[in-house]
mmCIF file of C-alpha atoms in Angstrom:
data_model
loop_
_atom_site.group_PDB
_atom_site.id
_atom_site.type_symbol
_atom_site.label_atom_id
_atom_site.label_comp_id
_atom_site.label_asym_id
_atom_site.label_seq_id
_atom_site.Cartn_x
_atom_site.Cartn_y
_atom_site.Cartn_z
ATOM 1 C CA MET X 11 53.283 5.262 102.093
ATOM 2 C CA LYS X 12 54.654 6.326 105.522
ATOM 3 C CA ARG X 13 57.352 8.453 103.411
ATOM 4 C CA LEU X 14 54.381 10.030 101.115
ATOM 5 C CA LEU X 15 52.576 11.589 103.941
ATOM 6 C CA PRO X 16 55.003 13.841 105.437
ATOM 7 C CA LEU X 17 56.312 15.118 101.390
ATOM 8 C CA LEU X 18 52.184 15.768 100.672
ATOM 9 C CA LEU X 19 51.641 17.285 103.527
ATOM 10 C CA CYS X 20 55.197 19.583 102.968
ATOM 11 C CA LEU X 21 53.822 20.226 99.333
ATOM 12 C CA LEU X 22 49.946 21.348 100.543
ATOM 13 C CA SER X 23 51.798 23.526 103.116
ATOM 14 C CA PHE X 24 53.989 24.827 100.592
ATOM 15 C CA ALA X 25 51.053 25.627 97.986
ATOM 16 C CA GLY X 26 48.937 27.474 101.046
ATOM 17 C CA ILE X 27 51.275 29.408 101.670
ATOM 18 C CA ALA X 28 52.213 29.849 98.206
ATOM 19 C CA ALA X 29 48.390 31.124 97.156
ATOM 20 C CA GLN X 30 47.823 33.709 99.325
ATOM 21 C CA PRO X 31 46.220 36.428 97.854
ATOM 22 C CA PRO X 32 48.166 39.605 97.100
ATOM 23 C CA LYS X 33 48.164 42.435 99.737
ATOM 24 C CA ARG X 34 45.972 45.334 99.090
ATOM 25 C CA VAL X 35 47.817 48.370 99.419
ATOM 26 C CA ILE X 36 46.720 52.122 98.521
ATOM 27 C CA VAL X 37 49.035 54.472 96.894
ATOM 28 C CA LEU X 38 48.752 57.880 98.385
ATOM 29 C CA GLU X 39 50.314 60.965 96.543
ATOM 30 C CA THR X 40 54.438 61.177 97.442
ATOM 31 C CA ILE X 41 54.971 64.051 99.184
ATOM 32 C CA ASP X 42 57.402 66.881 98.960
ATOM 33 C CA LYS X 43 58.221 68.652 101.519
ATOM 34 C CA GLU X 44 60.523 70.920 100.048
ATOM 35 C CA GLY X 45 58.572 71.806 97.134
ATOM 36 C CA THR X 46 60.911 71.086 95.073
ATOM 37 C CA ILE X 47 60.173 68.228 92.948
ATOM 38 C CA SER X 48 57.482 68.678 89.741
ATOM 39 C CA TYR X 49 53.840 67.827 89.578
ATOM 40 C CA ALA X 50 54.679 65.403 86.583
ATOM 41 C CA TYR X 51 57.913 63.882 88.695
ATOM 42 C CA LYS X 52 55.437 63.120 91.351
ATOM 43 C CA LEU X 53 53.241 61.803 89.179
ATOM 44 C CA MET X 54 55.138 59.879 87.258
ATOM 45 C CA LEU X 55 55.987 58.335 91.384
ATOM 46 C CA HIS X 56 52.541 57.630 91.905
ATOM 47 C CA SER X 57 51.659 55.708 88.744
ATOM 48 C CA ASN X 58 55.024 53.930 88.842
ATOM 49 C CA LEU X 59 54.660 52.698 91.744
ATOM 50 C CA ALA X 60 51.190 51.768 91.587
ATOM 51 C CA THR X 61 51.755 49.737 88.954
ATOM 52 C CA ALA X 62 55.286 48.498 90.224
ATOM 53 C CA LEU X 63 53.229 47.053 93.259
ATOM 54 C CA THR X 64 51.135 45.020 91.147
ATOM 55 C CA LYS X 65 53.866 43.790 88.782
ATOM 56 C CA THR X 66 55.189 41.710 92.177
ATOM 57 C CA GLY X 67 51.927 39.901 92.077
ATOM 58 C CA LYS X 68 53.117 39.833 95.892
ATOM 59 C CA ALA X 69 49.743 43.255 96.199
ATOM 60 C CA GLU X 70 47.640 44.778 94.023
ATOM 61 C CA GLY X 71 48.099 48.650 94.193
ATOM 62 C CA TYR X 72 45.213 51.210 94.020
ATOM 63 C CA ASP X 73 45.195 54.770 93.685
ATOM 64 C CA ARG X 74 44.471 57.583 95.341
ATOM 65 C CA ALA X 75 41.425 58.847 92.949
ATOM 66 C CA ASP X 76 39.896 55.285 93.883
ATOM 67 C CA ILE X 77 39.951 55.904 97.164
ATOM 68 C CA ALA X 78 39.098 59.862 97.536
ATOM 69 C CA GLN X 79 35.093 59.208 96.323
ATOM 70 C CA ILE X 80 35.001 56.418 98.799
ATOM 71 C CA VAL X 81 36.368 58.430 101.760
ATOM 72 C CA GLY X 82 35.311 61.539 100.887
ATOM 73 C CA ASP X 83 38.214 63.721 102.000
ATOM 74 C CA GLN X 84 40.536 65.424 99.186
ATOM 75 C CA ASN X 85 43.071 67.221 101.391
ATOM 76 C CA PHE X 86 44.023 64.001 103.837
ATOM 77 C CA THR X 87 47.779 63.506 102.212
ATOM 78 C CA ARG X 88 48.450 67.084 101.275
ATOM 79 C CA THR X 89 50.115 68.057 104.127
ATOM 80 C CA GLY X 90 52.442 64.721 104.364
ATOM 81 C CA PHE X 91 50.681 63.859 108.139
ATOM 82 C CA LEU X 92 48.061 61.199 108.385
ATOM 83 C CA THR X 93 46.777 60.601 111.822
ATOM 84 C CA GLU X 94 46.247 57.401 113.524
ATOM 85 C CA ALA X 95 42.295 57.844 112.914
ATOM 86 C CA GLN X 96 42.793 58.399 109.146
ATOM 87 C CA ILE X 97 44.754 55.609 108.946
ATOM 88 C CA LYS X 98 42.481 52.490 109.975
ATOM 89 C CA HIS X 99 39.138 54.989 108.502
ATOM 90 C CA ILE X 100 40.685 54.523 104.919
ATOM 91 C CA GLY X 101 41.625 50.716 105.590
ATOM 92 C CA GLU X 102 37.769 50.352 106.505
ATOM 93 C CA GLU X 103 35.919 52.155 104.357
ATOM 94 C CA THR X 104 37.796 50.461 101.219
ATOM 95 C CA GLY X 105 38.743 47.320 102.197
ATOM 96 C CA THR X 106 42.656 47.298 102.144
ATOM 97 C CA ARG X 107 44.958 46.569 105.233
ATOM 98 C CA TYR X 108 48.363 49.161 103.785
ATOM 99 C CA LEU X 109 48.703 52.400 102.622
ATOM 100 C CA LEU X 110 51.836 53.206 100.703
ATOM 101 C CA LEU X 111 52.806 56.824 101.514
ATOM 102 C CA ALA X 112 56.008 58.266 99.483
ATOM 103 C CA GLU X 113 57.890 61.094 100.357
ATOM 104 C CA ALA X 114 60.617 62.250 97.527
ATOM 105 C CA VAL X 115 63.524 65.079 98.115
ATOM 106 C CA LYS X 116 65.981 66.918 95.277
ATOM 107 C CA VAL X 117 69.352 65.833 95.476
ATOM 108 C CA ASP X 118 70.424 67.912 92.961
ATOM 109 C CA GLU X 119 69.369 68.807 89.865
ATOM 110 C CA ASN X 120 69.897 65.451 88.139
ATOM 111 C CA GLN X 121 68.299 63.270 91.249
ATOM 112 C CA MET X 122 65.984 62.420 93.555
ATOM 113 C CA PHE X 123 65.512 60.074 96.956
ATOM 114 C CA VAL X 124 62.120 58.461 97.345
ATOM 115 C CA THR X 125 61.610 56.855 100.329
ATOM 116 C CA ALA X 126 57.892 54.526 100.386
ATOM 117 C CA LYS X 127 56.511 53.772 103.393
ATOM 118 C CA MET X 128 53.975 50.737 103.749
ATOM 119 C CA LEU X 129 51.551 51.432 107.006
ATOM 120 C CA SER X 130 48.980 49.231 107.800
ATOM 121 C CA VAL X 131 45.967 50.376 108.710
ATOM 122 C CA GLU X 132 44.950 47.912 111.793
ATOM 123 C CA THR X 133 47.784 49.698 113.771
ATOM 124 C CA ALA X 134 48.977 52.835 111.413
ATOM 125 C CA ARG X 135 52.769 50.947 112.048
ATOM 126 C CA ILE X 136 55.301 51.447 109.132
ATOM 127 C CA TYR X 137 54.844 47.492 107.523
ATOM 128 C CA ARG X 138 58.020 47.279 105.594
ATOM 129 C CA ASN X 139 60.478 50.585 104.131
ATOM 130 C CA ALA X 140 62.371 51.026 101.053
ATOM 131 C CA ASP X 141 64.199 53.721 99.878
ATOM 132 C CA GLU X 142 65.981 54.520 96.415
ATOM 133 C CA LEU X 143 67.824 57.441 94.686
ATOM 134 C CA MET X 144 66.248 57.979 90.850
ATOM 135 C CA GLU X 145 67.541 60.502 87.900
ATOM 136 C CA LEU X 146 64.868 62.690 87.327
ATOM 137 C CA ASN X 147 63.783 60.915 84.241
ATOM 138 C CA ALA X 148 61.110 58.506 82.534
ATOM 139 C CA GLN X 149 62.755 55.459 82.106
ATOM 140 C CA ALA X 150 64.934 56.123 85.550
ATOM 141 C CA ILE X 151 61.744 57.520 87.476
ATOM 142 C CA GLN X 152 60.076 53.859 86.398
ATOM 143 C CA GLN X 153 63.031 51.254 87.089
ATOM 144 C CA GLY X 154 63.281 53.706 90.576
ATOM 145 C CA CYS X 155 59.617 52.268 91.595
ATOM 146 C CA ALA X 156 59.927 48.554 90.236
ATOM 147 C CA ASN X 157 63.215 48.696 92.853
ATOM 148 C CA LEU X 158 60.749 49.935 95.423
ATOM 149 C CA ALA X 159 58.394 47.561 94.846
ATOM 150 C CA CYS X 160 60.789 44.426 95.038
ATOM 151 C CA LYS X 161 62.717 45.617 97.927
ATOM 152 C CA LEU X 162 58.981 46.412 99.919
ATOM 153 C CA PHE X 163 58.843 42.480 99.146
ATOM 154 C CA ASP X 164 62.295 41.548 99.403
ATOM 155 C CA LEU X 165 61.850 40.225 95.981
ATOM 156 C CA ASP X 166 65.058 40.277 93.924
ATOM 157 C CA CYS X 167 65.020 43.133 92.167
ATOM 158 C CA ALA X 168 67.428 41.953 89.212
ATOM 159 C CA ALA X 169 65.134 39.129 88.556
ATOM 160 C CA THR X 170 62.112 42.036 87.912
ATOM 161 C CA PRO X 171 61.718 43.506 84.883
ATOM 162 C CA ALA X 172 61.204 47.334 85.505
ATOM 163 C CA ALA X 173 57.369 48.364 85.707
ATOM 164 C CA THR X 174 55.897 48.984 81.545
#
């Protein structure tokens, strides 16, 4: 019986860790400071990132459209800069703990580089970040976003299928 107790405690502890609810993450509009990425590609990035985050099971991805009505600020991501107060306000109003801010830059006619940062709404600091070089086509963007989601949560990207 004495030997079973430590094993039982270990199993219960592991079950508690495994049963943690997914993190609520708001995926903000993709930033393109140089203005070289088409709206269609930015929309694909945004949509696929939210889906890929949710498919990891580690997060629930929410869309900017979901929060625009709550926050009431239609222009808060247009410049690519968020103040600490804005980040905290979004978290308070939506009940989320993280914002995902993705920035894309065109490398050449066929590729873009995407960096994704998860910001804590409590501290406005970077919680996690990852980057990915992607071809400029729908399938590569979908796979690239799945890879980013895996990297953000330290998952084995090879074992996780692309978001569909």
